[in-house]
Structure formats: structure tokens, C-alpha cells
Coordinates of C-alpha atoms in Angstrom, one line a residue:
Chain A
M1 CA 92.2 103.5 159.1
N2 CA 92.2 99.7 158.6
E3 CA 92.9 97.9 155.0
D4 CA 89.3 97.4 154.7
N5 CA 88.8 101.0 154.3
Y6 CA 90.7 101.6 151.3
A7 CA 89.3 100.7 147.7
I8 CA 93.0 100.4 146.4
S9 CA 96.2 99.7 148.6
V10 CA 99.4 98.9 146.9
R11 CA 102.9 98.7 148.1
G12 CA 106.2 98.5 146.0
L13 CA 104.2 97.7 143.0
T14 CA 107.0 96.8 140.2
K15 CA 106.6 96.2 136.6
R16 CA 109.9 95.2 134.5
F17 CA 109.9 94.6 130.8
G18 CA 113.6 92.9 130.4
S19 CA 116.0 95.7 131.6
F20 CA 113.5 98.4 131.6
T21 CA 111.2 99.2 134.5
A22 CA 108.1 100.5 133.5
V23 CA 107.0 101.1 137.2
D24 CA 109.1 101.1 139.7
H25 CA 108.1 100.6 143.0
I26 CA 105.2 102.4 143.8
S27 CA 103.1 102.7 146.9
F28 CA 99.5 104.4 147.5
D29 CA 96.3 103.8 148.8
V30 CA 93.1 105.2 147.9
G31 CA 89.7 105.7 150.0
R32 CA 86.5 104.5 149.3
G33 CA 84.4 106.8 147.5
E34 CA 87.5 109.1 146.4
I35 CA 88.4 110.7 143.2
F36 CA 91.9 109.6 142.5
G37 CA 93.9 111.7 139.5
F38 CA 96.7 109.8 138.6
L39 CA 99.2 112.1 136.4
G40 CA 102.2 112.0 134.5
A41 CA 103.7 112.5 131.1
N42 CA 103.5 110.5 128.4
G43 CA 105.7 107.1 129.4
A44 CA 105.5 107.8 132.9
G45 CA 104.4 104.3 133.5
K46 CA 100.4 105.4 134.3
T47 CA 98.8 103.0 131.7
T48 CA 101.1 100.2 133.1
A49 CA 100.5 100.8 136.8
M50 CA 96.9 101.0 135.6
R51 CA 96.6 97.8 133.6
M52 CA 98.0 95.8 136.7
L53 CA 95.4 97.4 139.0
C54 CA 93.1 96.1 136.3
G55 CA 94.0 92.6 136.4
L56 CA 95.3 92.7 132.7
S57 CA 99.2 92.6 133.3
R58 CA 101.0 91.0 136.6
P59 CA 103.1 92.6 138.8
T60 CA 106.7 91.7 138.8
A61 CA 107.0 92.8 142.0
G62 CA 105.0 94.5 144.8
A63 CA 101.8 93.5 146.5
G64 CA 98.3 95.3 147.4
T65 CA 94.5 94.9 147.2
V66 CA 91.9 96.5 144.7
A67 CA 88.5 96.5 146.2
G68 CA 89.3 93.8 148.8
C69 CA 91.2 91.4 146.6
D70 CA 94.7 90.6 146.2
I71 CA 96.2 91.8 143.0
N72 CA 98.7 88.9 142.6
T73 CA 96.0 86.1 143.3
Q74 CA 92.6 87.2 142.7
S75 CA 92.5 89.5 139.5
E76 CA 89.4 87.1 138.5
M77 CA 87.9 88.8 141.5
I78 CA 88.9 92.0 141.1
K79 CA 87.7 92.2 137.4
R80 CA 84.0 91.4 138.6
R81 CA 84.3 94.6 141.0
I82 CA 85.7 96.9 138.8
G83 CA 84.8 99.1 135.4
Y84 CA 87.2 100.1 133.2
M85 CA 86.8 102.8 130.3
S86 CA 89.4 102.8 128.0
Q87 CA 91.0 106.1 126.6
K88 CA 89.4 105.5 123.1
F89 CA 85.9 105.5 124.4
S90 CA 86.0 102.0 123.2
L91 CA 82.6 100.5 122.1
Y92 CA 81.0 98.3 119.2
E93 CA 80.4 100.6 116.9
G94 CA 78.6 98.3 114.5
L95 CA 76.0 97.8 117.3
T96 CA 73.4 100.2 118.6
V97 CA 73.5 102.3 122.0
T98 CA 71.2 99.8 123.4
E99 CA 72.8 96.8 122.4
N100 CA 76.4 98.2 123.6
L101 CA 75.1 98.6 126.8
R102 CA 73.2 95.1 127.2
L103 CA 76.3 93.5 126.0
F104 CA 79.0 94.9 128.8
A105 CA 75.8 94.5 131.5
T106 CA 75.7 90.5 130.1
I107 CA 79.3 90.3 130.3
Y108 CA 79.3 91.6 133.9
G109 CA 76.5 89.0 134.8
M110 CA 73.4 91.2 135.2
S111 CA 70.1 89.7 135.1
D112 CA 67.9 90.7 132.2
R113 CA 65.6 92.7 134.9
A114 CA 68.4 94.5 136.5
I115 CA 69.8 95.5 133.2
R116 CA 66.7 96.8 131.7
E117 CA 66.2 98.7 135.2
Q118 CA 69.8 100.3 134.7
S119 CA 69.2 100.8 131.1
N120 CA 66.2 102.8 131.7
R121 CA 68.3 105.0 134.7
V122 CA 71.3 105.5 132.5
F123 CA 69.5 106.7 129.3
S124 CA 67.4 109.3 131.3
L125 CA 70.3 110.0 133.2
L126 CA 72.5 110.9 130.2
D127 CA 69.5 112.5 128.7
M128 CA 69.7 109.5 125.6
D129 CA 66.5 108.5 125.1
N130 CA 66.2 109.4 121.7
M131 CA 69.5 107.6 120.8
R132 CA 68.6 104.2 122.3
D133 CA 68.4 102.5 118.6
T134 CA 71.0 104.5 116.9
L135 CA 74.4 103.0 115.8
V136 CA 77.3 103.8 117.7
K137 CA 79.2 105.2 114.9
D138 CA 76.4 107.6 113.8
I139 CA 76.3 109.3 117.5
P140 CA 78.9 112.6 118.3
V141 CA 82.2 111.8 120.2
G142 CA 81.0 113.4 123.4
W143 CA 77.9 111.1 123.5
K144 CA 80.2 108.3 122.8
Q145 CA 82.2 109.3 126.1
K146 CA 79.1 109.3 128.1
L147 CA 77.9 105.9 126.6
A148 CA 81.3 104.6 127.3
F149 CA 81.2 105.7 130.9
A150 CA 77.9 104.4 131.2
S151 CA 79.2 101.0 129.9
A152 CA 82.0 100.9 132.7
T153 CA 79.5 101.8 135.3
I154 CA 76.4 99.8 134.6
H155 CA 77.1 97.0 136.9
R156 CA 77.7 99.6 139.8
P157 CA 81.1 98.7 140.3
D158 CA 83.2 99.3 143.7
I159 CA 85.7 101.2 141.4
V160 CA 85.8 102.6 137.9
F161 CA 89.2 103.0 136.1
L162 CA 89.1 105.7 133.3
D163 CA 91.9 106.1 131.0
E164 CA 92.2 109.6 130.0
P165 CA 88.4 110.1 129.7
T166 CA 88.1 113.2 128.4
G167 CA 90.8 112.9 125.3
G168 CA 89.6 114.9 122.1
V169 CA 86.6 116.7 123.6
D170 CA 85.5 119.9 123.7
P171 CA 85.7 122.0 127.2
V172 CA 81.9 121.7 127.8
T173 CA 81.5 118.3 127.3
R174 CA 84.5 118.1 129.6
R175 CA 82.9 120.2 132.2
K176 CA 79.6 117.5 132.0
F177 CA 81.5 114.8 132.3
W178 CA 83.1 115.9 135.1
E179 CA 79.7 116.1 136.7
L180 CA 78.8 112.5 135.6
I181 CA 82.1 111.7 137.8
Y182 CA 81.1 113.6 140.7
R183 CA 77.7 112.3 140.7
V184 CA 78.9 108.0 140.8
S185 CA 81.7 109.5 143.3
S186 CA 78.7 110.8 145.8
E187 CA 77.1 107.6 145.4
G188 CA 80.0 105.9 146.9
M189 CA 81.7 104.5 143.7
T190 CA 85.8 105.1 143.8
V191 CA 86.9 106.6 140.5
F192 CA 90.5 106.5 139.5
V193 CA 91.2 108.7 136.7
T194 CA 94.4 109.5 134.5
T195 CA 94.2 112.7 132.4
H196 CA 96.3 115.2 130.3
Y197 CA 94.0 118.1 131.6
L198 CA 95.7 119.8 134.7
D199 CA 92.8 121.9 135.0
E200 CA 90.8 118.6 135.6
A201 CA 93.5 117.6 138.2
E202 CA 91.8 120.4 140.4
Y203 CA 89.0 118.2 140.4
C204 CA 90.2 115.6 142.1
N205 CA 90.1 114.7 146.0
R206 CA 93.8 113.6 145.7
V207 CA 96.4 113.5 143.0
S208 CA 99.7 111.7 142.1
I209 CA 102.1 112.6 139.6
M210 CA 104.1 110.1 138.2
V211 CA 107.8 110.8 137.0
D212 CA 110.1 108.1 135.3
G213 CA 108.0 105.2 136.9
R214 CA 107.9 106.5 140.6
I215 CA 105.1 108.6 142.3
T216 CA 107.0 111.9 143.1
A217 CA 104.3 113.6 144.6
L218 CA 101.0 112.7 146.2
D219 CA 98.5 114.7 147.9
T220 CA 95.3 116.9 147.6
P221 CA 95.7 119.6 144.9
E222 CA 95.5 122.6 147.4
A223 CA 98.6 120.9 149.5
L224 CA 100.5 120.2 146.7
K225 CA 100.1 123.8 145.3
S226 CA 101.3 125.6 148.5
E227 CA 103.9 122.7 148.8
Y228 CA 105.4 123.9 145.2
H229 CA 104.6 127.5 145.8
A230 CA 102.3 127.0 142.6
D231 CA 98.9 128.7 141.6
T232 CA 97.7 126.0 139.5
M233 CA 98.3 122.2 139.2
D234 CA 99.6 123.0 135.7
Q235 CA 102.7 124.5 137.4
V236 CA 102.7 121.7 140.1
F237 CA 103.0 119.3 137.2
R238 CA 105.7 121.4 135.1
I239 CA 108.0 121.5 138.6
V240 CA 107.4 118.0 139.2
A241 CA 108.1 116.9 135.5
R242 CA 111.0 118.4 135.6
Q243 CA 112.8 116.1 137.1
A244 CA 112.5 113.6 134.5
T245 CA 115.1 111.7 132.6
R246 CA 113.6 109.4 130.5
G247 CA 112.4 110.4 127.4
E248 CA 108.9 109.9 125.9
Chain B
M1 CA 71.0 85.6 128.0
T2 CA 74.2 84.2 128.6
I3 CA 77.8 85.7 128.1
F4 CA 78.6 83.5 125.6
Q5 CA 75.3 83.9 123.5
S6 CA 76.0 87.9 124.0
L7 CA 79.3 87.5 122.6
I8 CA 77.9 85.6 119.5
K9 CA 75.0 87.6 119.0
K10 CA 77.6 90.8 118.6
E11 CA 79.7 89.3 116.5
A12 CA 76.7 88.0 114.1
L13 CA 75.3 91.3 114.4
H14 CA 78.5 92.9 113.0
I15 CA 78.9 90.5 110.3
V16 CA 75.4 90.7 109.3
R17 CA 75.1 94.8 109.6
D18 CA 78.5 95.0 107.3
R19 CA 76.5 94.9 104.2
R20 CA 79.4 95.1 101.8
T21 CA 81.2 92.1 103.3
M22 CA 78.0 90.0 103.6
I23 CA 77.3 90.6 99.9
I24 CA 81.2 89.8 99.0
T25 CA 81.2 86.8 101.3
L26 CA 78.0 85.0 100.0
V27 CA 78.2 86.3 96.5
M28 CA 82.0 85.4 95.8
P29 CA 81.5 81.8 96.0
L30 CA 78.7 81.4 93.7
V31 CA 80.4 83.6 91.0
L32 CA 83.8 81.8 91.9
L33 CA 81.9 78.4 91.1
L34 CA 80.0 79.5 88.3
L35 CA 82.9 81.4 86.4
F36 CA 85.3 78.5 86.9
G37 CA 82.7 76.3 85.9
F38 CA 81.1 77.4 82.9
A39 CA 83.3 80.4 81.4
I40 CA 86.8 79.4 82.1
S41 CA 86.5 76.0 80.8
M42 CA 89.6 74.5 79.7
E43 CA 87.7 72.1 77.0
R44 CA 87.6 73.4 73.6
N45 CA 84.6 73.1 71.8
D46 CA 84.5 75.3 68.7
V47 CA 87.8 74.4 67.3
R48 CA 87.6 76.4 63.7
V49 CA 89.6 74.5 61.4
A50 CA 90.3 75.6 57.6
V51 CA 91.7 72.8 55.4
V52 CA 93.9 72.8 52.4
V53 CA 93.8 70.2 49.7
D54 CA 95.8 69.6 47.0
R55 CA 93.8 67.0 45.4
H56 CA 90.5 65.8 45.9
T57 CA 90.1 62.1 46.4
P58 CA 87.6 59.8 48.6
Q59 CA 89.6 59.9 51.2
T60 CA 90.0 63.3 51.7
R61 CA 86.4 64.2 51.1
E62 CA 85.6 61.5 54.0
I63 CA 87.6 63.5 56.2
V64 CA 85.8 66.7 55.6
A65 CA 82.6 65.2 55.9
R66 CA 83.6 63.7 59.2
M67 CA 84.7 67.3 60.2
Q68 CA 81.6 68.8 59.3
A69 CA 79.6 66.3 61.1
D70 CA 81.6 66.7 64.3
D71 CA 80.4 68.9 67.2
Y72 CA 84.0 70.1 68.2
F73 CA 84.8 71.5 64.8
S74 CA 83.3 74.1 62.9
F75 CA 84.5 74.3 59.6
T76 CA 85.6 77.3 57.8
G77 CA 85.9 75.8 54.1
I78 CA 88.1 74.6 51.8
V79 CA 90.6 77.3 51.1
S80 CA 94.3 77.9 49.0
E81 CA 97.4 77.7 51.0
R82 CA 97.7 81.4 50.9
E83 CA 94.4 82.2 52.0
A84 CA 94.9 79.4 54.9
E85 CA 97.9 81.4 56.2
D86 CA 96.2 84.7 56.3
M87 CA 93.2 83.2 58.0
L88 CA 95.6 81.8 60.8
R89 CA 97.2 85.3 61.3
R90 CA 94.2 87.2 61.3
G91 CA 92.7 84.8 63.7
E92 CA 89.9 83.8 61.7
T93 CA 90.6 79.9 61.9
D94 CA 92.3 78.2 64.9
A95 CA 94.1 75.6 62.8
I96 CA 94.7 74.5 59.3
L97 CA 94.8 71.2 58.0
F98 CA 97.1 70.5 55.2
L99 CA 96.1 67.2 53.3
R100 CA 98.4 66.4 50.6
S101 CA 98.3 63.2 48.3
E102 CA 102.0 62.0 47.0
D103 CA 101.9 59.1 45.2
G104 CA 98.5 58.2 45.9
R105 CA 99.3 58.3 49.6
L106 CA 97.7 60.8 51.8
T107 CA 100.1 62.7 54.3
A108 CA 98.1 65.1 56.8
H109 CA 99.6 68.2 58.5
I110 CA 98.3 70.5 60.8
D111 CA 99.2 74.2 61.8
A112 CA 97.8 75.0 64.8
D113 CA 97.6 78.6 66.6
A114 CA 99.2 77.8 70.0
S115 CA 99.3 81.3 70.9
N116 CA 97.0 79.8 73.6
P117 CA 99.1 76.6 74.4
V118 CA 96.1 74.8 75.8
V119 CA 93.9 75.6 73.0
G120 CA 96.5 74.8 70.3
Q121 CA 97.3 71.7 71.8
A122 CA 93.7 70.5 72.1
S123 CA 92.7 71.2 68.6
S124 CA 95.7 69.6 67.2
A125 CA 95.1 66.8 69.1
Y126 CA 91.8 66.8 68.1
I127 CA 92.1 66.9 64.4
Q128 CA 95.0 64.2 64.9
N129 CA 92.3 61.9 66.5
L130 CA 89.6 62.8 63.4
V131 CA 92.5 62.2 60.7
S132 CA 93.7 59.0 62.0
G133 CA 89.7 58.1 62.6
N134 CA 90.2 55.4 59.8
A135 CA 93.5 54.1 61.1
K136 CA 93.9 50.4 61.0
V137 CA 94.8 50.1 64.7
P138 CA 92.6 51.8 66.9
V139 CA 93.8 53.1 70.0
L140 CA 91.2 52.8 72.7
T141 CA 91.4 55.6 75.4
S142 CA 89.0 55.7 78.4
T143 CA 88.7 58.5 80.6
M144 CA 88.2 57.4 84.3
Y145 CA 85.8 59.4 86.9
N146 CA 85.0 62.1 84.3
P147 CA 84.1 60.2 81.3
Q148 CA 82.6 63.0 79.6
L149 CA 85.6 65.1 80.4
K150 CA 83.7 68.0 81.7
S151 CA 85.5 70.7 83.8
A152 CA 82.5 72.1 85.0
Y153 CA 82.9 70.6 88.5
N154 CA 86.8 70.1 88.4
F155 CA 87.3 73.2 90.0
V156 CA 84.6 72.6 92.8
P157 CA 87.2 71.4 95.5
G158 CA 90.0 74.0 94.8
I159 CA 87.4 76.9 95.0
M160 CA 86.2 75.6 98.4
G161 CA 89.5 75.2 99.6
M162 CA 89.9 78.6 98.7
I163 CA 86.7 80.1 100.0
F164 CA 87.2 78.3 103.4
I165 CA 90.9 80.1 104.0
L166 CA 89.2 83.5 102.6
I167 CA 86.4 83.3 105.0
C168 CA 87.8 81.7 108.3
A169 CA 91.3 82.7 108.4
I170 CA 91.3 86.3 106.8
M171 CA 87.7 87.3 108.3
T172 CA 88.2 86.1 111.5
S173 CA 91.9 87.7 112.0
V174 CA 90.8 90.7 110.8
S175 CA 88.0 91.0 113.1
I176 CA 89.9 89.8 116.0
V177 CA 92.6 92.5 115.3
S178 CA 90.1 95.2 114.6
E179 CA 89.1 94.8 118.1
K180 CA 92.5 95.1 119.5
E181 CA 92.7 98.3 117.3
T182 CA 89.4 100.1 118.6
G183 CA 90.5 99.0 122.3
T184 CA 87.1 96.8 122.7
M185 CA 89.3 93.9 123.5
D186 CA 90.4 95.3 126.3
L187 CA 87.0 96.0 127.4
L188 CA 86.4 92.2 127.1
L189 CA 89.8 91.4 128.7
V190 CA 89.1 93.7 131.8
S191 CA 86.0 92.2 132.2
P192 CA 85.4 88.6 134.0
V193 CA 84.9 86.7 130.9
K194 CA 87.2 83.9 130.4
P195 CA 89.7 84.4 127.7
G196 CA 88.5 80.8 126.2
V197 CA 84.8 82.3 126.0
I198 CA 86.1 85.4 124.2
I199 CA 87.9 83.2 121.5
F200 CA 85.0 81.0 121.3
G201 CA 82.9 83.9 120.9
K202 CA 84.8 85.3 118.1
L203 CA 85.3 81.9 116.3
V204 CA 81.8 80.2 116.3
P205 CA 80.0 82.7 114.1
Y206 CA 82.7 82.6 111.6
F207 CA 81.9 78.4 111.6
L208 CA 78.5 78.9 111.6
L209 CA 78.8 81.4 108.5
S210 CA 81.1 78.7 106.8
C211 CA 78.8 76.1 107.4
V212 CA 76.3 78.1 105.6
L213 CA 78.8 78.6 102.8
L214 CA 79.3 75.1 102.6
C215 CA 75.7 74.3 102.1
V216 CA 75.4 76.8 99.4
M217 CA 78.3 75.6 97.5
L218 CA 77.5 72.1 97.9
I219 CA 73.7 72.4 96.5
L220 CA 75.2 74.5 93.5
A221 CA 77.8 71.7 92.8
Y222 CA 75.1 69.3 92.9
T223 CA 72.6 71.0 91.1
V224 CA 73.8 73.4 88.3
L225 CA 77.5 72.2 88.1
G226 CA 76.0 68.4 87.9
L227 CA 78.2 66.5 90.2
P228 CA 77.0 63.2 90.5
V229 CA 75.2 63.0 94.1
S230 CA 76.5 59.9 96.1
Y231 CA 76.7 58.8 99.6
T232 CA 80.1 60.6 99.7
I233 CA 78.6 63.6 100.6
V234 CA 78.6 62.8 104.2
S235 CA 82.6 62.5 103.9
V236 CA 82.7 66.0 102.0
V237 CA 80.7 67.6 104.7
V238 CA 83.0 66.1 107.4
V239 CA 86.2 66.9 106.0
S240 CA 84.8 70.2 105.2
M241 CA 84.0 71.0 108.5
L242 CA 87.6 69.8 109.7
Y243 CA 89.2 72.0 107.2
V244 CA 86.8 74.9 108.3
V245 CA 88.2 74.5 112.0
L246 CA 91.8 74.3 110.7
S247 CA 91.3 77.9 108.6
L248 CA 89.9 79.5 112.0
A249 CA 92.8 78.0 113.7
I250 CA 94.9 79.9 111.2
G251 CA 92.7 82.9 111.7
L252 CA 93.4 83.2 115.3
L253 CA 97.2 82.3 115.0
V254 CA 97.5 85.4 112.8
S255 CA 95.4 87.6 115.0
T256 CA 98.0 86.9 118.0
I257 CA 100.7 87.6 115.7
V258 CA 100.0 90.8 113.9
S259 CA 98.7 94.4 115.5
N260 CA 96.7 96.1 112.8
Q261 CA 94.1 95.1 110.3
V262 CA 96.0 96.0 107.1
S263 CA 98.6 93.7 108.1
A264 CA 96.2 91.0 109.2
L265 CA 95.3 91.2 105.8
I266 CA 98.5 91.1 104.0
V267 CA 99.9 88.3 106.6
S268 CA 96.3 86.1 105.5
A269 CA 96.6 86.9 101.9
V270 CA 100.5 86.1 101.3
L271 CA 100.7 83.4 103.7
F272 CA 97.8 81.7 103.1
M273 CA 96.1 82.9 99.5
L274 CA 98.9 82.8 97.2
P275 CA 99.8 79.2 98.0
V276 CA 96.5 78.3 98.2
I277 CA 96.2 79.3 94.5
M278 CA 99.4 78.5 93.3
L279 CA 100.6 75.7 95.4
S280 CA 97.7 73.6 96.3
G281 CA 97.1 71.8 93.0
M282 CA 93.9 74.0 92.7
I283 CA 95.1 75.4 89.1
F284 CA 98.5 73.9 88.6
P285 CA 99.0 70.3 88.9
I286 CA 101.5 69.7 92.0
D287 CA 103.4 66.6 89.9
N288 CA 104.4 68.8 87.1
M289 CA 106.1 71.2 90.2
P290 CA 109.9 71.6 90.9
A291 CA 110.7 69.1 93.7
F292 CA 111.1 72.2 96.0
F293 CA 107.6 73.5 95.7
R294 CA 106.1 70.1 95.7
W295 CA 107.6 69.7 99.2
V296 CA 106.2 73.2 100.3
S297 CA 103.0 72.0 99.1
C298 CA 103.2 69.6 101.7
V299 CA 102.8 71.9 104.2
I300 CA 99.8 73.6 102.9
P301 CA 96.4 72.3 104.3
A302 CA 94.6 73.5 101.1
R303 CA 96.3 70.5 99.2
W304 CA 95.3 67.8 101.3
Y305 CA 91.7 69.2 101.4
I306 CA 91.8 69.9 97.7
E307 CA 93.1 66.4 97.2
A308 CA 90.4 64.9 99.4
M309 CA 87.9 66.5 97.6
R310 CA 88.8 65.4 94.7
K311 CA 88.8 62.0 95.2
L312 CA 85.1 62.1 97.4
M313 CA 83.9 64.4 94.7
I314 CA 85.0 63.7 91.7
Q315 CA 86.4 60.2 91.6
Q316 CA 83.6 59.3 94.0
L317 CA 85.6 57.1 96.3
E318 CA 84.7 56.2 99.5
F319 CA 86.3 57.5 103.0
R320 CA 88.7 55.0 103.4
Y321 CA 90.6 56.3 100.5
I322 CA 91.4 59.6 101.8
L323 CA 92.6 58.4 105.4
Q324 CA 96.2 59.7 104.6
E325 CA 94.7 63.4 103.6
F326 CA 92.1 63.1 106.9
F327 CA 94.8 62.4 109.0
I328 CA 97.1 64.9 108.1
L329 CA 94.7 67.5 108.2
L330 CA 93.5 66.1 111.6
G331 CA 97.2 66.6 112.6
M332 CA 97.5 70.0 111.4
T333 CA 94.2 71.1 112.8
V334 CA 95.1 70.2 116.3
L335 CA 98.8 71.6 116.0
L336 CA 97.5 75.1 114.7
L337 CA 94.5 75.0 117.5
V338 CA 96.9 74.1 120.4
L339 CA 99.5 76.8 118.9
S340 CA 97.0 79.6 118.6
I341 CA 95.4 79.1 121.9
K342 CA 98.4 78.9 123.7
K343 CA 99.8 82.1 121.9
F344 CA 96.4 83.9 122.8
N345 CA 96.6 82.5 126.5
T346 CA 100.2 83.7 126.7
K347 CA 99.7 87.2 125.6
H348 CA 96.1 87.7 127.1
S349 CA 95.1 85.9 130.0
A350 CA 98.6 85.9 131.9
Y351 CA 98.2 89.3 131.7
E352 CA 100.4 90.5 129.0
F353 CA 100.3 92.7 126.1

């Protein structure tokens, strides 16, 4: 495969804060339309790595491309081509559901007409038609999560980054959320997702596990399970994470 | 809608929909102005005086008659010496005037209740004036700029100095920090929107809100409080706008330093509100402060703003008399703006948190 076929491709990506190396020479590729699980214990460097990929944090060393743009020099272009959903389902609580969607769509430069069409599509897809004018602070957390996802993908980005998108949500809602992820992935969007739920790792096409700032395992869930002679991803994670020396 | 407009709309909706904040923001300046203007009055209108006279003479009768005719006094009667002390103790009178005649010469002695020093001083001064009213050498005192010694609008500059710090510095810093806390700031920073646009989208709504408040306060000051209207109002508006921008810069600076709403509130309140109230000359005259605090007051923007406002609003001086204050404020504004934008940029657009 040549480089153009990768949504994300990084080599030797490193981030140091003073003498502390949060991310230590990680290299990996994510194919277009792939659902890529990015696992690791707290403090392993996941969030820092993700911030570098999103253009929120500049790498100390290393090179790579995200959505075809150079992470060191073209972070402004990267920002146009990605979507980002933060771990707190961040939305403007004082705005209505529609106002939130419109705001983020406008920020990503969509025209009024496109916004109207996409909002209608999103509302029927998420079954949120009757909540359009409800303030976000008044809707249940499961709906907030769906809305945050819709806000992150309304501009049809090449890649969507999901930072622990299912934290604090019940299993049924989590399951439904993964259906959404599958849907956008089948439409060709690349999904880069971090999670704490190891059962969710099974839903990913490929999974990487970070330990102490390094990627120590990277493969399909099936291959990882057979490599570590484990029945579930949970067991795989325990075996791999045991190598960690860094505290939380 | 452009990105900038939609950011401003978002902020405006948040401000308007937060009823409590909205009410406080709009009502507080009015209440403060009226409260300081009318209720908390440093002038003393109704000084109650009892008079003790040991021998009635035409002279003492004249003094008592003059006192009865004067609006400032309410004459509580001619009483015996023992009665007078009781009345003072029970708070039924504010002062006692003893008029004693010795060898045909009248001496006056004033006992004033100084449990409130301001009242005590004022009332004894009034009585002295009254008693010596028939002195041979009259002392001419003219009170300039505020001939009726009205304090109703004396507090307007101080309150404006306080309100703008409150609205601009505190509200702005809290709202920026709350976006950091909820994570929506991340969503904006990860989007293609430039950090500068994000900042101005935050500052402009509060600037507009301050302009509305400025209008409200000026209308109130020039009508209800009876501040004389003149063309200096143009300078008042110009200097106030400058001060608003300065306060916004302070708010932005605070928001880049602290990481949660509570500390934003505390930092703004302790670092800005208290000095404004205590050290800006709003209540306590700067000249009466110890040298150290006089120096400290020089770095407090409100001090210069309030001084300029006093000159413009109360003394009705022209703009050229406040050049010093104006340029000090301008310098502070530029410095703070540069500092806060630089700080915001190194934190956010240079991809660092």
C-alpha cells in the first residue's frame, strides 16, 4: 500500500514534557475506513498521542500524516478534515440541540443549506426529532453522547477521533453507540477510538495497546488473542499492561 | 452566518439564558447607584440638638431661633443639664449645645455623639457655624464643583469603576474557564477556527453588555442623580470604553492563569474587586493612605479611571485635564492586551496545554 491509502501514518512520534516522555517513539498506520482501537491504562500516553494527531499538541519529535496532511506543518489543514469528540461529551449546555449542531457545522465552514440538510438527516438517524429545541442540559446523558458524536461528524470528516466516547454510559446505550460507529465506518469514515471497556476492543478492526508511552501490541483482536493465548481482549490487556512500570 | 457571528450568538444566548446572572448584571449597577446615591449619604440633614441654657439672654434666644429655622437641625428643646446627658446616652439627640453666660459673656460648648465619627464631626461643625454666625469676621468658604455639597452623584465614578471590573474581568474569566472545564474549549481549538477568533468571540459579547450597562448608568446618573449634563459626556464615554477593554484584558489574563471557575472567581475578586473598593479612592481618599498603599494604588487601573471620571463628571473639566489618567489607562490596556493574548496563544495555538 502506498501512503495515500492510510488515513493516519506516523513514525517515531514523541512527546516530552521536560524530562518526562509521555509518548515514546510510536509508529503505526491506520487504513481508510478502519475502526482503530487505541487502548492503554491511564497515564500510558493515549490522550497525549491523540492530541498530537488532532493538531492540539505539537510533537517533540517524529513525523507523519493525518488525513494526508503533515502533522508538523499542516495542522491547520488537519483540523478541517477531522472530527473530535471529547471524553466528557462536551456540548454547550445552554444551547438547544439544534443550536449546538448548527454552531459546530458553521465552525467547520458548512453552508446554511448543507447544515439544514445534514441536521435533518442526523435528527432522523438519531431519532431526535422531538428534542430539536430542548436545551442540552435537559437531555439524558445517552442522548448527549449521540449528539456529541453527531456534532463531531456533521461535516463528514475523513477521520473522527473519539476520546473514551462511552464512559459512564449503560451497556445498552454503549451497544447502540457502536452501531453508529459501524454506520459511519461503512460510509468510509475512519474511526480512531480510545476506550476503557475491553469488550469494546473486540468491535474494532485493529487494536493497539500503549504501555508507558510505547505501543507494545498492535494487531486485529483475533491475532492478539491467539498471540497471547487468551480468550478475551480483557485477558490480552492484562498480560500486556503487566509490563507497565509507570504509575498512574 | 460567519464563524465569528455564530460564536458571538452562542455567547449571547448563554448570557441571556442565564437568568440569574442577567438579573444580577442589570439590577446590581442600578441598586448600587441608587443606594450610594441616596441611602448611604455622607451628608447630615437632620441633626437633633438639645440646648442647655443657664441664663436666657437676647443672644441665646437668637441662637435658638436660628437653630429652629435651620433645615439642618431638628431642635429637641431646651433641657436641664442632667436631662441632656440622658438624652445623649439614650440616643434621643445627636448633640447638646451648652450656652453659659459668665460675666455677661456667652460661651458655647458642644457635646456631640461621635459614635459615628462622620456624623459627630459634621454635626459639631454645623453647630459651630450656627453659633459663630454672628461673629465679627465672617469666614467665607466656597465649595467648588459641587456647590450644594451633594453626595448623590459623588459615587457614580467609583461604582462605574467597580461594575466594569466585575462584568468584564470576572464574568469573562469565569466564562472562558468554564469552557475549559466542560471541554467545549477543546472542541473549538481542535476545529479550524483561529485562536484569535475564539478570543474575540468571547470578548465582544461582554464588551457589548458593558456598553449597555454604561448607557444605563449614565442615563441614571444624569437624570435621577442629577449630574449636570455637558459635552464632557463624550469624554466620559470614550474613557469608559477604554476602561472596559482594559477590564476585558484582565479577564482574559486571569482565564489563562487559572484552571477552574472557583479559582477564577477568587482570583478576580481578591486581586481586582478588593483593591478597586479599598485602594482606588472610590471610598477612602488616596491622599490619606500610608505611603505604601499610595504606591500600590498607582498600579490599580480603577484608581486612574475613577480619578478621570471625577474630573469629567463632577468637576466638568475638559479632556485635556485628564490626559495623564487617559494615557496611563491606555498604556495599561495595551500592556495587558499584549500580555494576555500572548499568554493565550502560547497556551493554545502553539499546541500546548
